[in-house]
Amino acid sequence: MVMSGESPDQDTADRPGELTAGVQPYYAHHAGSLAERYESVSFEAVHGDVLDLLPPPPARAADIGAGTGRDAAALARRGYDVLAVEPVPELRQVAQRLHPIPSVSWTEGSLPELRSLSGPLDLILLSAVWMHLAPADRSPAMGRLAGLLAPSGILVISLRRGEPPTDRVMYDVPAEEVVSLGETAGLHIVRVAENDTDSLGRDAIWWQSVVLRREAQ
Ligand SMILES: C[S@@+](CC[C@H](N)C(=O)[O-])C[C@H]1O[C@@H](n2cnc3c(N)ncnc32)[C@H](O)[C@@H]1O
């Protein structure tokens, strides 16, 4: 079941964990300025390296850690039925104001549990989210994502690389680790794309995009 609206259901709310302590205050406090930054670039500019691998719409997609909704809205415009999952209420509010699109359903939820979400999903996108996951949460998160994918479903994980900032919990996670976790969860590597420039123009930040596929059945 997918929840929409702003009240977490006791049965579907994810445990707060490290998100609350290390990330939520940052995103809650900066929601307005982050919206300007995130919305200053297009989905196509950010994810151009993997666009050819997206499943053909109409299809069911989820944007996990959807932030201010740039990618969820773009996927909806491309013809997907989109579940936008975002744990920080302040970001969800900005996103829903900026992108009032009927084919995007907003829900509260966070990795690794994502209890509010159910599959099967043809496309799951994590854009600049995996860097916030503690090492112990990564394997359960990958297992959960793999379980949500439909046969032949695609998982796209973009990784911010470089020295992490110190004002929020963040890790520099290499693509090799994500690929290995994906393979352990039964997924197959499709592509690792490298982009040595940051679309937001920041120094010393570069990106990798990992694309994994669940086997057809
Ligand atoms: C850098 S922002 C990226 C937002 C958006 N995906 C984009 O590309 O513009 C990171 C996002 O991940 C979310 N996030 C952090 N930890 C998360 C978790 N454990 N599960 C789901 N989302 C999480 C944050 O709330 C935030 O919206």
Short mmCIF file of C-alpha atoms and ligand atoms in Angstrom, two decimals:
data_model
loop_
_atom_site.label_atom_id
_atom_site.label_comp_id
_atom_site.label_asym_id
_atom_site.label_seq_id
_atom_site.Cartn_x
_atom_site.Cartn_y
_atom_site.Cartn_z
CA MET A 1 0.00 0.00 0.00
CA VAL A 2 1.24 3.46 -0.81
CA MET A 3 0.40 6.20 1.61
CA SER A 4 -0.11 9.73 0.45
CA GLY A 5 -0.57 12.82 2.58
CA GLU A 6 1.47 14.05 5.46
CA SER A 7 0.63 11.76 8.41
CA PRO A 8 2.80 8.68 8.80
CA ASP A 9 0.77 5.54 9.47
CA GLN A 10 2.01 3.63 12.53
CA ASP A 11 2.08 0.45 10.46
CA THR A 12 4.08 1.90 7.63
CA ALA A 13 6.33 4.47 9.30
CA ASP A 14 10.03 3.64 9.03
CA ARG A 15 12.29 3.72 12.05
CA PRO A 16 13.92 7.14 12.34
CA GLY A 17 17.49 5.84 12.85
CA GLU A 18 20.40 7.82 11.59
CA LEU A 19 18.26 9.86 9.22
CA THR A 20 16.74 11.89 12.03
CA ALA A 21 20.00 12.46 13.80
CA GLY A 22 22.31 13.13 10.91
CA VAL A 23 20.37 14.30 7.89
CA GLN A 24 16.83 15.45 8.64
CA PRO A 25 17.75 18.71 10.45
CA TYR A 26 19.96 19.77 7.56
CA TYR A 27 17.33 19.14 4.88
CA ALA A 28 14.52 20.55 6.98
CA HIS A 29 16.42 23.76 7.71
CA HIS A 30 17.63 24.33 4.14
CA ALA A 31 14.56 23.12 2.22
CA GLY A 32 13.97 26.49 0.53
CA SER A 33 17.51 27.16 -0.64
CA LEU A 34 18.01 23.53 -1.66
CA ALA A 35 14.90 23.75 -3.80
CA GLU A 36 16.44 26.62 -5.77
CA ARG A 37 19.60 24.61 -6.25
CA TYR A 38 18.03 21.25 -7.13
CA GLU A 39 15.48 22.79 -9.48
CA SER A 40 18.11 24.82 -11.35
CA VAL A 41 19.09 21.77 -13.38
CA SER A 42 16.97 19.38 -15.40
CA PHE A 43 16.41 15.66 -14.89
CA GLU A 44 17.87 15.16 -18.37
CA ALA A 45 21.06 17.07 -17.53
CA VAL A 46 21.56 15.19 -14.26
CA HIS A 47 20.72 11.70 -15.51
CA GLY A 48 21.70 11.97 -19.18
CA ASP A 49 24.14 9.05 -18.86
CA VAL A 50 21.38 6.55 -18.17
CA LEU A 51 18.31 7.90 -19.99
CA ASP A 52 18.58 5.27 -22.73
CA LEU A 53 18.19 2.51 -20.12
CA LEU A 54 14.89 3.69 -18.63
CA PRO A 55 12.01 1.27 -19.25
CA PRO A 56 9.48 2.47 -21.80
CA PRO A 57 6.48 4.26 -20.28
CA PRO A 58 3.76 3.72 -19.27
CA ALA A 59 5.37 2.00 -16.30
CA ARG A 60 5.46 2.24 -12.52
CA ALA A 61 8.40 4.22 -11.12
CA ALA A 62 9.56 5.24 -7.64
CA ASP A 63 11.86 8.13 -6.82
CA ILE A 64 13.33 7.40 -3.38
CA GLY A 65 14.64 10.43 -1.50
CA ALA A 66 12.82 12.54 -4.03
CA GLY A 67 13.81 15.85 -2.43
CA THR A 68 12.07 18.77 -4.11
CA GLY A 69 10.54 16.59 -6.80
CA ARG A 70 12.56 17.55 -9.87
CA ASP A 71 13.05 13.94 -11.02
CA ALA A 72 9.64 12.66 -9.92
CA ALA A 73 7.98 15.42 -11.94
CA ALA A 74 10.18 14.75 -14.98
CA LEU A 75 9.40 11.04 -14.85
CA ALA A 76 5.68 11.84 -14.67
CA ARG A 77 6.00 14.11 -17.70
CA ARG A 78 7.69 11.22 -19.50
CA GLY A 79 4.61 9.08 -18.91
CA TYR A 80 5.44 7.13 -15.73
CA ASP A 81 3.13 6.62 -12.80
CA VAL A 82 5.43 7.90 -10.04
CA LEU A 83 5.71 7.24 -6.31
CA ALA A 84 7.82 9.97 -4.76
CA VAL A 85 9.21 8.88 -1.38
CA GLU A 86 10.74 11.56 0.83
CA PRO A 87 11.36 11.35 4.58
CA VAL A 88 11.69 15.09 5.28
CA PRO A 89 8.30 16.84 5.54
CA GLU A 90 9.73 20.27 4.67
CA LEU A 91 11.05 18.92 1.35
CA ARG A 92 7.80 17.12 0.58
CA GLN A 93 5.89 20.35 1.12
CA VAL A 94 8.14 22.32 -1.22
CA ALA A 95 7.97 19.54 -3.81
CA GLN A 96 4.20 19.34 -3.79
CA ARG A 97 3.96 23.11 -4.17
CA LEU A 98 6.45 23.21 -7.05
CA HIS A 99 5.16 20.13 -8.88
CA PRO A 100 1.40 19.66 -8.43
CA ILE A 101 1.20 16.73 -10.85
CA PRO A 102 -1.58 14.14 -10.42
CA SER A 103 0.53 11.21 -11.63
CA VAL A 104 3.01 11.74 -8.76
CA SER A 105 1.96 10.26 -5.39
CA TRP A 106 3.96 11.56 -2.44
CA THR A 107 4.67 9.41 0.58
CA GLU A 108 6.81 9.52 3.68
CA GLY A 109 9.41 6.76 3.93
CA SER A 110 13.09 6.06 4.27
CA LEU A 111 15.66 3.43 3.46
CA PRO A 112 16.43 0.78 4.40
CA GLU A 113 12.86 -0.13 5.29
CA LEU A 114 10.54 1.72 2.92
CA ARG A 115 7.60 0.11 4.66
CA SER A 116 5.09 2.41 2.96
CA LEU A 117 6.05 1.09 -0.47
CA SER A 118 4.94 -1.98 -2.35
CA GLY A 119 6.07 -3.38 -5.65
CA PRO A 120 6.36 -4.38 -8.34
CA LEU A 121 8.15 -1.34 -9.73
CA ASP A 122 9.57 -1.10 -13.25
CA LEU A 123 11.98 1.69 -12.32
CA ILE A 124 13.47 2.78 -9.01
CA LEU A 125 15.60 5.93 -8.90
CA LEU A 126 17.85 7.01 -6.04
CA SER A 127 19.40 10.29 -7.06
CA ALA A 128 22.06 11.49 -4.60
CA VAL A 129 20.60 9.48 -1.72
CA TRP A 130 22.82 6.41 -1.19
CA MET A 131 25.59 8.61 0.24
CA HIS A 132 23.44 9.12 3.36
CA LEU A 133 23.14 5.43 4.20
CA ALA A 134 25.24 4.08 7.03
CA PRO A 135 27.34 1.03 6.13
CA ALA A 136 25.12 -1.33 8.14
CA ASP A 137 21.98 -0.09 6.33
CA ARG A 138 23.28 -0.59 2.79
CA SER A 139 22.81 -4.35 2.43
CA PRO A 140 19.26 -4.33 3.87
CA ALA A 141 18.45 -1.32 1.68
CA MET A 142 19.65 -3.09 -1.45
CA GLY A 143 17.70 -6.21 -0.52
CA ARG A 144 14.55 -4.15 -0.04
CA LEU A 145 15.00 -2.35 -3.37
CA ALA A 146 15.67 -5.61 -5.22
CA GLY A 147 12.49 -7.06 -3.72
CA LEU A 148 10.45 -4.10 -4.94
CA LEU A 149 11.59 -4.43 -8.55
CA ALA A 150 9.41 -6.09 -11.16
CA PRO A 151 11.03 -8.75 -13.38
CA SER A 152 13.34 -6.84 -15.78
CA GLY A 153 12.91 -3.78 -13.53
CA ILE A 154 15.70 -1.22 -13.44
CA LEU A 155 17.38 0.33 -10.38
CA VAL A 156 19.33 3.56 -10.92
CA ILE A 157 21.55 4.81 -8.09
CA SER A 158 23.55 7.99 -8.57
CA LEU A 159 26.51 8.39 -6.25
CA ARG A 160 28.03 11.66 -5.13
CA ARG A 161 31.77 11.12 -4.95
CA GLY A 162 34.52 13.11 -3.26
CA GLU A 163 35.24 14.24 0.26
CA PRO A 164 31.93 14.41 2.16
CA PRO A 165 30.92 17.65 3.90
CA THR A 166 30.87 17.72 7.69
CA ASP A 167 27.54 19.46 8.33
CA ARG A 168 25.48 16.28 7.74
CA VAL A 169 26.02 12.54 7.74
CA MET A 170 27.42 11.55 4.36
CA TYR A 171 29.73 8.85 3.04
CA ASP A 172 31.84 8.55 -0.10
CA VAL A 173 30.57 5.23 -1.48
CA PRO A 174 32.18 3.79 -4.62
CA ALA A 175 30.16 2.20 -7.42
CA GLU A 176 31.99 -1.12 -6.89
CA GLU A 177 30.39 -1.48 -3.47
CA VAL A 178 26.92 -0.78 -4.83
CA VAL A 179 27.39 -3.24 -7.69
CA SER A 180 28.56 -5.91 -5.27
CA LEU A 181 25.57 -5.37 -2.98
CA GLY A 182 23.25 -5.46 -5.97
CA GLU A 183 24.69 -8.73 -7.24
CA THR A 184 24.37 -10.25 -3.77
CA ALA A 185 20.70 -9.19 -3.84
CA GLY A 186 20.24 -10.99 -7.17
CA LEU A 187 20.53 -8.01 -9.53
CA HIS A 188 22.69 -7.75 -12.62
CA ILE A 189 24.91 -4.85 -13.53
CA VAL A 190 23.87 -2.99 -16.66
CA ARG A 191 26.11 0.08 -16.53
CA VAL A 192 28.37 2.17 -14.34
CA ALA A 193 28.55 5.68 -15.78
CA GLU A 194 31.18 8.18 -14.64
CA ASN A 195 30.76 11.94 -14.75
CA ASP A 196 33.70 13.97 -13.57
CA THR A 197 31.79 17.24 -13.43
CA ASP A 198 29.06 18.29 -11.02
CA SER A 199 25.92 19.57 -12.77
CA LEU A 200 25.59 22.16 -9.98
CA GLY A 201 29.11 23.41 -10.66
CA ARG A 202 30.68 22.49 -7.33
CA ASP A 203 34.40 21.82 -7.10
CA ALA A 204 35.83 18.44 -6.10
CA ILE A 205 32.52 16.61 -6.51
CA TRP A 206 32.06 13.96 -9.19
CA TRP A 207 29.38 11.38 -9.87
CA GLN A 208 28.83 7.76 -10.69
CA SER A 209 25.55 6.22 -11.79
CA VAL A 210 25.01 2.52 -11.21
CA VAL A 211 22.28 0.80 -13.21
CA LEU A 212 21.16 -2.66 -12.07
CA ARG A 213 18.47 -4.91 -13.48
CA ARG A 214 16.37 -7.65 -12.01
CA GLU A 215 16.25 -10.77 -14.15
CA ALA A 216 13.22 -11.37 -16.36
CA GLN A 217 11.17 -14.32 -15.10
C1 LIG B 1 20.92 15.46 -1.96
S1 LIG B 1 19.22 15.21 -1.69
C2 LIG B 1 18.72 14.63 -3.29
C3 LIG B 1 17.30 14.92 -3.60
C4 LIG B 1 16.82 14.47 -4.99
N1 LIG B 1 16.86 13.04 -5.12
C5 LIG B 1 17.65 15.12 -6.07
O1 LIG B 1 18.40 14.43 -6.76
O2 LIG B 1 17.51 16.33 -6.23
C6 LIG B 1 19.18 13.74 -0.71
C7 LIG B 1 17.77 13.30 -0.39
O3 LIG B 1 17.82 12.00 0.24
C8 LIG B 1 16.88 11.97 1.28
N2 LIG B 1 17.28 10.90 2.20
C9 LIG B 1 18.29 10.92 3.09
N3 LIG B 1 18.36 9.76 3.75
C10 LIG B 1 17.38 8.98 3.25
C11 LIG B 1 16.92 7.66 3.51
N4 LIG B 1 17.50 6.89 4.46
N5 LIG B 1 15.88 7.18 2.80
C12 LIG B 1 15.29 7.94 1.84
N6 LIG B 1 15.67 9.18 1.56
C13 LIG B 1 16.69 9.70 2.24
C14 LIG B 1 16.93 13.36 1.86
O4 LIG B 1 15.82 13.64 2.65
C15 LIG B 1 17.03 14.18 0.58
O5 LIG B 1 15.77 14.45 0.03
#
